[in-house]
CSV table of C-alpha atoms in Angstrom, one decimal:
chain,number,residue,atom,x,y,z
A,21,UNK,CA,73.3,-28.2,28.0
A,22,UNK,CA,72.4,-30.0,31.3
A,23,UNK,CA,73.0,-33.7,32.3
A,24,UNK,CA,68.6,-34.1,32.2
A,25,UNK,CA,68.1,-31.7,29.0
A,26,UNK,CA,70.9,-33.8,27.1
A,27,UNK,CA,69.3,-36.9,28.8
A,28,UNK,CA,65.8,-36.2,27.1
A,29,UNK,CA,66.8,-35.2,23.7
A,30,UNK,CA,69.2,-37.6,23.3
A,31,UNK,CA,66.9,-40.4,25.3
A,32,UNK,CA,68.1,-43.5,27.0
A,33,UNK,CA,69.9,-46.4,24.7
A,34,UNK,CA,69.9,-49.5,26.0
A,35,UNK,CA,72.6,-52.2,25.0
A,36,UNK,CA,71.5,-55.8,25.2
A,37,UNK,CA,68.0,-56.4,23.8
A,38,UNK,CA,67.4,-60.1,26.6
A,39,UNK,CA,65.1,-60.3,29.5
A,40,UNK,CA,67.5,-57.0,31.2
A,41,UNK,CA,67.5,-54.7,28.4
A,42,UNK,CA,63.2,-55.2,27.2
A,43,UNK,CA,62.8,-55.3,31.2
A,44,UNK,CA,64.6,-52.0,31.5
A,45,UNK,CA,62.8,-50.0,28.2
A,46,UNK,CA,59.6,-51.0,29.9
A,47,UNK,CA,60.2,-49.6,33.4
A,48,UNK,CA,61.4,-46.8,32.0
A,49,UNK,CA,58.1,-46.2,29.8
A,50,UNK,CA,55.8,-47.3,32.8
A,51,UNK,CA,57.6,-44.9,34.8
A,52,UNK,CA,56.6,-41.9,33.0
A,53,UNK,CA,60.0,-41.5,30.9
A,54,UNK,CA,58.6,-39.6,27.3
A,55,UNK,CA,62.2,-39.4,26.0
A,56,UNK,CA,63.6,-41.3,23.0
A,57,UNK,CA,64.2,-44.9,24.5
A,58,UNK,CA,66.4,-47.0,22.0
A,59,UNK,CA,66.8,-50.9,22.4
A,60,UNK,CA,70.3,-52.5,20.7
A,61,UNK,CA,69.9,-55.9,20.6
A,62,UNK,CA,73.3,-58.3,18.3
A,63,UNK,CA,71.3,-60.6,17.0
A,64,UNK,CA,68.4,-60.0,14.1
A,65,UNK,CA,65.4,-62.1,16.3
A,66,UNK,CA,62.6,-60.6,18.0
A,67,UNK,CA,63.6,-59.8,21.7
A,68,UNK,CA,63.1,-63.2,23.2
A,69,UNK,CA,63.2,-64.9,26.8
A,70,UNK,CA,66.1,-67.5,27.2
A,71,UNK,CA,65.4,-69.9,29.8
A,72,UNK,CA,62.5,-71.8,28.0
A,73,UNK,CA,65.9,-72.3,25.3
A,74,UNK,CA,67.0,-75.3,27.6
A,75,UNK,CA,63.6,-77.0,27.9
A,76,UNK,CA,60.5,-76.2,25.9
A,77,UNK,CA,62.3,-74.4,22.5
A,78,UNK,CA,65.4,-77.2,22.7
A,79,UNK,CA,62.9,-80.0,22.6
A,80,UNK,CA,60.6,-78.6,20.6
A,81,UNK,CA,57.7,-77.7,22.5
A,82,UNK,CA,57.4,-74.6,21.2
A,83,UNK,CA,59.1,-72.6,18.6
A,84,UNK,CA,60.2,-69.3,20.2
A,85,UNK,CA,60.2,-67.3,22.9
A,86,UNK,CA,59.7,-63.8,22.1
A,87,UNK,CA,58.6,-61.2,24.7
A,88,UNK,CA,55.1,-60.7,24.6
A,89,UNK,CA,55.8,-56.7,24.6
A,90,UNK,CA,54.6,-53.9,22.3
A,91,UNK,CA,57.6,-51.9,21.4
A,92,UNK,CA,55.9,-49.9,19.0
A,93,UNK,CA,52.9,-49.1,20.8
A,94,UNK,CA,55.2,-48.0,23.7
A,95,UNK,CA,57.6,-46.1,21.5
A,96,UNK,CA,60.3,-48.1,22.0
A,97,UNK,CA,62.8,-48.0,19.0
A,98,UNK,CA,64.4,-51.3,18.4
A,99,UNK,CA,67.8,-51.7,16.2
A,100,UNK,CA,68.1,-55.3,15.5
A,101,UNK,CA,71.3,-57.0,14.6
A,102,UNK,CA,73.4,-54.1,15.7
A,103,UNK,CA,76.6,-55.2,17.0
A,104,UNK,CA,77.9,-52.8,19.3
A,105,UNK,CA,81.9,-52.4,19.2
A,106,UNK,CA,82.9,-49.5,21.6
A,107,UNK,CA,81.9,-46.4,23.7
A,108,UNK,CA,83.3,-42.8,23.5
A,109,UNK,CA,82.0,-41.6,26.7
A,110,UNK,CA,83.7,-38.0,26.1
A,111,UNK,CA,81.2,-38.1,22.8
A,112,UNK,CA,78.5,-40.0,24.6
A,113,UNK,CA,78.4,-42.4,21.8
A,114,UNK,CA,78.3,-45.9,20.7
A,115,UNK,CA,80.1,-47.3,17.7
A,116,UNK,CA,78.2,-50.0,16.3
A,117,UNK,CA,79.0,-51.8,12.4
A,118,UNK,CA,75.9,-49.3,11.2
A,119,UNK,CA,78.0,-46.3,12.7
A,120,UNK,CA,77.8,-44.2,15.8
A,121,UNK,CA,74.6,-44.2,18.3
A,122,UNK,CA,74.4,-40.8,20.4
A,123,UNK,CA,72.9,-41.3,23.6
A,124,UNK,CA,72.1,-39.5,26.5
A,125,UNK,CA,71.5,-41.7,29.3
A,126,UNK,CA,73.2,-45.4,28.2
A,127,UNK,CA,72.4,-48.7,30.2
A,128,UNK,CA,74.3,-51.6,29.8
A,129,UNK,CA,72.6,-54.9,29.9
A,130,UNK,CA,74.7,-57.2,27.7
A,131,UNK,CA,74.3,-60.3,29.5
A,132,UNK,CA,77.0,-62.8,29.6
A,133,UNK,CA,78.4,-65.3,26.9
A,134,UNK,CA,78.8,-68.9,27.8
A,135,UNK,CA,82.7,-70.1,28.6
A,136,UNK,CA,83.9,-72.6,25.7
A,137,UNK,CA,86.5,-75.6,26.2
A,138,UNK,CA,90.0,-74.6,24.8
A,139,UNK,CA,90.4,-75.9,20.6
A,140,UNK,CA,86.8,-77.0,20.3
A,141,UNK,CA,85.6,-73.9,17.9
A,142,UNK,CA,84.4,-75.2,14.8
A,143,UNK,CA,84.7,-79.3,15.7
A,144,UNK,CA,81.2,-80.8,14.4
A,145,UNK,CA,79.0,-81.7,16.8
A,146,UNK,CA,80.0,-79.6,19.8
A,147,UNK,CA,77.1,-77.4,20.9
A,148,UNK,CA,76.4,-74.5,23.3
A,149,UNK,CA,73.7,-73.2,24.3
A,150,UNK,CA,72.9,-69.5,24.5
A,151,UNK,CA,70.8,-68.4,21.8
A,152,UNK,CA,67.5,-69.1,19.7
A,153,UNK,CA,69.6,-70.2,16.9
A,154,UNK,CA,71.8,-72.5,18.8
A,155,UNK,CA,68.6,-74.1,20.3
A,156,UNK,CA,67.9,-74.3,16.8
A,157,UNK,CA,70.6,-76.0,15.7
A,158,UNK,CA,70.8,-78.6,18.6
A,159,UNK,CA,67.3,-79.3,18.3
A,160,UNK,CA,67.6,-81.9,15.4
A,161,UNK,CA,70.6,-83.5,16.6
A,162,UNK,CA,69.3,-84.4,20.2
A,163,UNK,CA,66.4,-85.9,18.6
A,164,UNK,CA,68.8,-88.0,16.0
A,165,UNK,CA,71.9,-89.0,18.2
A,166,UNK,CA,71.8,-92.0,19.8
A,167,UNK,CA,74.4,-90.5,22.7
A,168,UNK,CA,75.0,-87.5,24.1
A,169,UNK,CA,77.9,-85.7,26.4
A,170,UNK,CA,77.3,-82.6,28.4
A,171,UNK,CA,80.4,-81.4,29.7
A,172,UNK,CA,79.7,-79.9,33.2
A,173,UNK,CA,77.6,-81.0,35.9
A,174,UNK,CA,76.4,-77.3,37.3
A,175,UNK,CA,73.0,-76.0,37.3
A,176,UNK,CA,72.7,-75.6,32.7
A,177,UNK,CA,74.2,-79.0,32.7
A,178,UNK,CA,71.6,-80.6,34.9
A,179,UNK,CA,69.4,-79.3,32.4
A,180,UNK,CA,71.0,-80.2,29.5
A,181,UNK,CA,71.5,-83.7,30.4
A,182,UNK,CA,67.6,-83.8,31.6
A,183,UNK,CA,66.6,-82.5,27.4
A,184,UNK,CA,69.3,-84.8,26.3
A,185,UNK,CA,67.2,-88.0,28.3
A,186,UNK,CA,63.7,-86.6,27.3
A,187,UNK,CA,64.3,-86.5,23.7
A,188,UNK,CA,65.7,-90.2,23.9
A,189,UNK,CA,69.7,-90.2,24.3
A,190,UNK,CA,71.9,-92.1,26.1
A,191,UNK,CA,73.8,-89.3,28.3
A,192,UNK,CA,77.4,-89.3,30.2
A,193,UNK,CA,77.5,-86.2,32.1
A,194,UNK,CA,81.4,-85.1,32.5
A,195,UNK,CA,82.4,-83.0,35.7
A,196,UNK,CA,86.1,-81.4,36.0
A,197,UNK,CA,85.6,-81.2,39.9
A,198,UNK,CA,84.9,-83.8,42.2
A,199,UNK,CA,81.2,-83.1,42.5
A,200,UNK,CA,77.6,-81.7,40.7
A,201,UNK,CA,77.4,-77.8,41.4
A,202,UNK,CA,81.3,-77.9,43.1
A,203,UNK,CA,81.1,-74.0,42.8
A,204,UNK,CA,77.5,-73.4,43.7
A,205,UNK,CA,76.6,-75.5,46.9
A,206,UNK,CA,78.4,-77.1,49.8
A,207,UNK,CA,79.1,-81.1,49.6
A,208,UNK,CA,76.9,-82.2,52.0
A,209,UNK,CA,74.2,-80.7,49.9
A,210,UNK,CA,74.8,-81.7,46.4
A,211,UNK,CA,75.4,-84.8,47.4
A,212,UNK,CA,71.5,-86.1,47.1
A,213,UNK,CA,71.3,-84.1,44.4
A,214,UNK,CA,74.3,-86.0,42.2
A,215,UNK,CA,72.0,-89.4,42.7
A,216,UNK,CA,69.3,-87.8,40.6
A,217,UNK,CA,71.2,-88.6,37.3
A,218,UNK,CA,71.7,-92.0,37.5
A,219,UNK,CA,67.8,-92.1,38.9
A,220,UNK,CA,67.2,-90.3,35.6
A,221,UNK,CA,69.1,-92.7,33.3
A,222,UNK,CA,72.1,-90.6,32.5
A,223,UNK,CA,76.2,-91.5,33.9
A,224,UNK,CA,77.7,-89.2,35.7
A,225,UNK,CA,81.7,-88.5,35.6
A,226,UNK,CA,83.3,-86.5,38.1
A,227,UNK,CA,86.9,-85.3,38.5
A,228,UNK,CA,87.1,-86.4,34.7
A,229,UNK,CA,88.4,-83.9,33.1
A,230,UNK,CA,88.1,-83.3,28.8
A,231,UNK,CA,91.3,-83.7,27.1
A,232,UNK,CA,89.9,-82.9,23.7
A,233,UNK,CA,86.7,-83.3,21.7
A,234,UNK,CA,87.0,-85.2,17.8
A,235,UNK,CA,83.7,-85.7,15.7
A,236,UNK,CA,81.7,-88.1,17.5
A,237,UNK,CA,84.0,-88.5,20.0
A,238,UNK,CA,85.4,-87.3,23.6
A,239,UNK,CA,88.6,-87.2,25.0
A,240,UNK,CA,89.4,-87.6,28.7
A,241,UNK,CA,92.7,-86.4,30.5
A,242,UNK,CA,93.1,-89.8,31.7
A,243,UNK,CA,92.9,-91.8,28.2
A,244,UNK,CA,89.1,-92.7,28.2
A,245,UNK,CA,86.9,-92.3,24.9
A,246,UNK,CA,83.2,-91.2,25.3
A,247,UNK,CA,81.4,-91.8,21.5
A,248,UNK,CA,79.3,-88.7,21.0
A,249,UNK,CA,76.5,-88.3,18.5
A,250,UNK,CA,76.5,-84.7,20.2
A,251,UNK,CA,78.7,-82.6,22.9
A,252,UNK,CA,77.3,-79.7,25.0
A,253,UNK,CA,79.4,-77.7,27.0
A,254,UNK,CA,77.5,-76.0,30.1
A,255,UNK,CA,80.1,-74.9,31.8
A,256,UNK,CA,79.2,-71.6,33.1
A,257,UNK,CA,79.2,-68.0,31.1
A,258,UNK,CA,81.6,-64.7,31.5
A,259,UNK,CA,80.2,-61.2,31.3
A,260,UNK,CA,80.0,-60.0,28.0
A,261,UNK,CA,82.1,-56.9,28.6
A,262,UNK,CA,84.7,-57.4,26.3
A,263,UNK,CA,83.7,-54.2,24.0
A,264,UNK,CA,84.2,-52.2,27.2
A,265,UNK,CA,88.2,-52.3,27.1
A,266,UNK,CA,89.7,-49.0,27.4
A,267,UNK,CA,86.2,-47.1,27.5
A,268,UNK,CA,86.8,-45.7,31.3
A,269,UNK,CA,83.9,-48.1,32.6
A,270,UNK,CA,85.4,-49.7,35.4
A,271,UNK,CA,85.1,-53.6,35.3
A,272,UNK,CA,86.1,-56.4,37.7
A,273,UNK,CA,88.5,-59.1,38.1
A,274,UNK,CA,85.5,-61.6,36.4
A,275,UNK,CA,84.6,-58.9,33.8
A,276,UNK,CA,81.9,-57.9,35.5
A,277,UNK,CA,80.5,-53.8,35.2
A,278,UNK,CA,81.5,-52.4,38.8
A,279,UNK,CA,77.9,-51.3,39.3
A,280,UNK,CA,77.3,-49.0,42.6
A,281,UNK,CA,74.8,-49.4,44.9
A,282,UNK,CA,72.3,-47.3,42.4
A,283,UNK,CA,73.6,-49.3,39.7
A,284,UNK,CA,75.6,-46.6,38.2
A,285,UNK,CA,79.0,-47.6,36.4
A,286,UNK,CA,82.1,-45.5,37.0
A,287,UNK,CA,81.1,-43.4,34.0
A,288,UNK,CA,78.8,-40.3,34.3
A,289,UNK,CA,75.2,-41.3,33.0
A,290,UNK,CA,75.8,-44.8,32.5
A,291,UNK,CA,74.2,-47.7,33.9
A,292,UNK,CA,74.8,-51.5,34.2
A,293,UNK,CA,72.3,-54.3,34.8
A,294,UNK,CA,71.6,-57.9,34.8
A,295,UNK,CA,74.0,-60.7,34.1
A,296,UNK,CA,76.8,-58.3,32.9
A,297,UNK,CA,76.9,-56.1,36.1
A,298,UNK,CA,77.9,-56.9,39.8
A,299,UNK,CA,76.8,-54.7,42.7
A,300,UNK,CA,77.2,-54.5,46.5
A,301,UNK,CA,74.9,-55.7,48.2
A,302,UNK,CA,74.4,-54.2,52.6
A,303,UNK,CA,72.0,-57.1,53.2
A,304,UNK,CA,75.2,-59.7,52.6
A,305,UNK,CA,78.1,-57.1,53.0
A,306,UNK,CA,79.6,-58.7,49.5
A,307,UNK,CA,79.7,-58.0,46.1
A,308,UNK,CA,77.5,-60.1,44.5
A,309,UNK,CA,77.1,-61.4,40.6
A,310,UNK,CA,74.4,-62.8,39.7
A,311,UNK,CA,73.7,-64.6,36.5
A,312,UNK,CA,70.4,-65.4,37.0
A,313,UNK,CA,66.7,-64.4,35.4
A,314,UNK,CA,65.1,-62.6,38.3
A,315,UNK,CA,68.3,-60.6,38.8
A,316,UNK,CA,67.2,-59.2,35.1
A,317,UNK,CA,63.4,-58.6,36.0
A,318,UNK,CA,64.0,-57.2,38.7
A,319,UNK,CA,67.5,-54.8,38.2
A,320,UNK,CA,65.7,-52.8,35.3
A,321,UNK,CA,63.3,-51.1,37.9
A,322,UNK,CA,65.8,-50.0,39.9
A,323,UNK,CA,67.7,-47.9,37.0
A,324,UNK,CA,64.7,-46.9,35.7
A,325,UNK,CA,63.4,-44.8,39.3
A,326,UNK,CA,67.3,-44.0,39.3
A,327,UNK,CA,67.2,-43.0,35.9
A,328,UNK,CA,64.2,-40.7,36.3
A,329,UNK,CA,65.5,-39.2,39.4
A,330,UNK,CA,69.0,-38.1,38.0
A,331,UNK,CA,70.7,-39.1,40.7
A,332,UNK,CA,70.9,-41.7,43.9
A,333,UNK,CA,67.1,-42.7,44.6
A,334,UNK,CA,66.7,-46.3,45.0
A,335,UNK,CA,69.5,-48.3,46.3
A,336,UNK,CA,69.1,-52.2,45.0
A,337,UNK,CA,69.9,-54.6,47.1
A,338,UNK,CA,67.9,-57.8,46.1
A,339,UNK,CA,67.2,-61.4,47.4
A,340,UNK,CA,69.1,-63.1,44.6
A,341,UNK,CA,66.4,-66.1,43.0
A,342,UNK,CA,66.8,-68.7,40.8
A,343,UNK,CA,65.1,-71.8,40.0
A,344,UNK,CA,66.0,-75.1,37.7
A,345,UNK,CA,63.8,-77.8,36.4
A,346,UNK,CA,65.8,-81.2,36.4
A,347,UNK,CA,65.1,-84.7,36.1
A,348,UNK,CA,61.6,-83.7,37.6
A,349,UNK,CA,62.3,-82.0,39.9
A,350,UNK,CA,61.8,-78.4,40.4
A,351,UNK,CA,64.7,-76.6,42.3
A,352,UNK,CA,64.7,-73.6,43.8
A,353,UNK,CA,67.1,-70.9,45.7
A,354,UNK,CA,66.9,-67.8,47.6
A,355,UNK,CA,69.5,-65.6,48.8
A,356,UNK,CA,73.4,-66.2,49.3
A,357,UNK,CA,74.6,-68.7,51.5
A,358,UNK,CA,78.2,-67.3,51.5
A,359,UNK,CA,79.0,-66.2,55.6
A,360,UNK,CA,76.2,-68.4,56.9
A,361,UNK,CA,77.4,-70.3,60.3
A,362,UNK,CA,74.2,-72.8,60.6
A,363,UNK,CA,73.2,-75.5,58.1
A,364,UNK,CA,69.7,-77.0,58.6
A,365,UNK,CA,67.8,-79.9,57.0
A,366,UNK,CA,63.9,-79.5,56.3
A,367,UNK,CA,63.3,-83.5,55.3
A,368,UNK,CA,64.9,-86.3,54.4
A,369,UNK,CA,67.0,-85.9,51.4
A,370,UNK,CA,66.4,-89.2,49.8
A,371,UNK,CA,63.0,-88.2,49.5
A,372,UNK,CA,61.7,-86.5,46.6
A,373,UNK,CA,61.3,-82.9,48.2
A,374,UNK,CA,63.3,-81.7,51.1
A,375,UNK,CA,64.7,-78.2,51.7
A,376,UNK,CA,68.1,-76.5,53.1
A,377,UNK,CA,68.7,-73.3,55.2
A,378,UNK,CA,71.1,-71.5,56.4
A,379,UNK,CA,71.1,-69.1,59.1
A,380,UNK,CA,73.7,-66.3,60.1
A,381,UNK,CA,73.6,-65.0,64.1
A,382,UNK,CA,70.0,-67.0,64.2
A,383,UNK,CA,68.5,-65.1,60.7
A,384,UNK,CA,67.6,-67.1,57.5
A,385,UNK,CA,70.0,-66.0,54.9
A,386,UNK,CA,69.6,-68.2,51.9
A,387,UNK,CA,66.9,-71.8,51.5
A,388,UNK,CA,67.1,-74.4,48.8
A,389,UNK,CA,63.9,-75.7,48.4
A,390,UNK,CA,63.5,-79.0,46.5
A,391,UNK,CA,60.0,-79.6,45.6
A,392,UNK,CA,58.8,-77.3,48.6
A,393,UNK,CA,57.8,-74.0,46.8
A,394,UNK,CA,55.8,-73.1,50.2
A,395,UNK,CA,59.4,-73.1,51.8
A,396,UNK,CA,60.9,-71.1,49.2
A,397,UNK,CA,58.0,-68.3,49.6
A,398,UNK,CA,58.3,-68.3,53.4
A,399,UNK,CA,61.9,-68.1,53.4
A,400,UNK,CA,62.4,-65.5,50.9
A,401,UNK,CA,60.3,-62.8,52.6
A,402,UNK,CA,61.7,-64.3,56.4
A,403,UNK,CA,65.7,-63.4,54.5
A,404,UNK,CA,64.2,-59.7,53.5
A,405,UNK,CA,62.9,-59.3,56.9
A,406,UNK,CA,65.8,-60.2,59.0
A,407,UNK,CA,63.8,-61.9,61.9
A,408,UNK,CA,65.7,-64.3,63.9
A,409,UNK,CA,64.8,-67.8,64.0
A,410,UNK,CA,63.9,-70.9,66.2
A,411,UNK,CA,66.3,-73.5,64.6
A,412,UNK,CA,64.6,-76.7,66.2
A,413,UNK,CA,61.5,-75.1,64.6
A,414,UNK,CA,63.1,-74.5,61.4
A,415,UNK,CA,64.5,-77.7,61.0
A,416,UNK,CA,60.8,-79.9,61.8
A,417,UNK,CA,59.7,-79.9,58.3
A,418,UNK,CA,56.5,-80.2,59.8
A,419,UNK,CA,56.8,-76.7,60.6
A,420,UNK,CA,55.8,-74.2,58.1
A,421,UNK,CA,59.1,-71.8,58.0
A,422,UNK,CA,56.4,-68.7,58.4
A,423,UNK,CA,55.7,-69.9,62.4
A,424,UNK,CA,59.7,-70.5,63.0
A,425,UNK,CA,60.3,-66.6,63.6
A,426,UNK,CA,61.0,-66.1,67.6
């Protein structure tokens, strides 16, 4: 049996039912596949959207946030609360808790789980954030406790700490590193942005690293006591891979799927996309993970073209995007900063929108706008086409980034 014969009787399973995995069975239908096209998603909800978890669904603005997608109608086969546990790729199957899944074509879209502090499993109080039932569960105790802790001051803490305000709690934010976003962003940048919490009501603790966390209580490293109606830890997320051990799909040193530039894994007729997979991307010359929501709109088309044409068609190589909505303000970031030699300021900082860029041998290769979506737009489409820039014009705020190309 041929690779496209055993492709279309079999069909295409998808692991991972979040924005990556729906996005993915879509493309694939829109694209004119008419195989079998199966959807495994771990937990028993409706396929749902998770940034709206952190703002609208955690403080109760609305109750879910299901895809708005007709899986039926498209002849899309959803197996709910199926927990897959490994993959036989000589087989071409999936073992799952309801027994094996046969697949011909398999994408892997698992997303990532969020990190957890050491010995805090099962302490009352303490709270991630990652799925419709943890939103759930948070919900009630935000809007009850008098005091909250968010431990880690990144880009989900930011937004944590900006529910834990609205809803009406007192909020120390606690930061390991010496600075907000100490991974993410250079100092000189985050440095504004770390004013915002105190503008917004809520302490901020850097270089404070957590100890230990009691019921209704945190522990720091160097003796202090935060009381704590309620913890959340935001302290970044890991590829959820873990199921992958010893199946022959190559993985990297942060768990990531070693995706190609087609977004095929190191396996025959398997694919990897969204938070769980890391590609290499010509436009930066890096590999690059991204954990971010357009990276699983956007992946899914890609696989599905390369999908449909059996073999190399569509190389992806993105302008990563993200944006974050914190203590009003909405943040926003295009590209990867990582090799850039030139910094540039669009505005003062203290004021309430301003925007960054960085250039590489004169070119725009990432912007963070702050309240300047016009800036974000310009910029992203002056990164994908490479034109080299004036940098006295770039940096005049006045200047709309679209008339700073030389």
């Amino acid at each position: 049996m041929s690779e496209q014969t055993e492709q279309t009787q079999r069909g295409v399973v998808i692991v991972g039912a979040g924005m990556a995995g729906v996005q993915t069975a879509v493309a694939l239908r829109e694209q004119g596949f008419t195989g079998p096209v199966t959807l495994l998603g771990a937990e028993p909800h409706q396929p749902y959207d998770r940034p709206p978890l952190s703002k609208a669904v955690l403080l109760g603005k609305a109750e879910d946030s299901a895809f708005d997608v007709d899986f039926e109608g498209l002849g899309i086969g959803l197996r709910l609360g199926t927990e897959v546990t490994g993959l036989r790729a000589a087989d071409r199957e999936l073992d799952t808790g309801a027994g094996p899944v046969p697949y011909g074509t398999l994408v892997l879209a698992t997303g990532a789980l969020p990190l957890t502090l050491p010995a805090t499993a099962g302490v009352p109080g303490v709270h991630l954030l990652r799925t419709v039932d943890d939103a759930a569960r948070l919900r009630p105790v935000l809007a009850a406790a008098d005091r909250a802790v968010v431990v880690g001051a990144g880009w989900i803490g930011a937004e944590f700490a900006t529910a834990a305000r609205e809803a009406g709690c007192e909020v120390v934010v606690v930061e390991a590193a010496d600075r907000v976003l100490a991974g993410a962003l250079p100092a000189e940048v985050t440095e504004p942005m770390a004013r915002w919490y105190e503008e917004a009501g809520a302490r901020l603790l850097t270089g404070a690293k957590v100890a230990g966390i009691e019921e209704g209580r945190v522990l720091l490293a160097d003796g202090r006591t935060l009381p704590a109606g309620a913890v959340v830890v935001g302290i970044g997320a890991r590829p959820a891979t873990g199921w992958l051990a010893g199946s022959g799909v190559e993985l990297g040193p942060d768990g990531s799927v070693t995706a190609d530039a087609y977004l095929r894994t190191s396996l025959p007729g398997v694919y990897a996309v969204g938070d769980c997979a890391s590609f290499p991307s010509a436009r930066y010359g890096t590999r690059l993970l991204v954990h971010h929501w357009d990276n699983a709109l956007q992946g899914p088309r890609a696989v599905a073209v390369n999908v449909l044409a059996g073999g190399p068609a569509r190389a992806y190589d993105p302008v990563p995007y993200f944006w974050s909505e914190q203590f009003g303000r909405f943040v926003q970031y295009a590209g990867h900063h990582g090799g850039a030699d030139t910094l540039l300021w669009r505005g003062d900082p203290a004021a309430p929108a301003w925007s960054v860029c960085w250039l590489r041998d004169g070119a725009l290769v990432a912007i963070l706008a702050v309240g300047r979506p016009r800036d974000l737009a310009q910029g992203r489409k002056l990164i994908e086409s490479g034109a080299a820039l004036d940098p006295d014009r770039v940096a005049d705020p006045a200047v709309p980034l679209r008339s700073t190309a030389r």
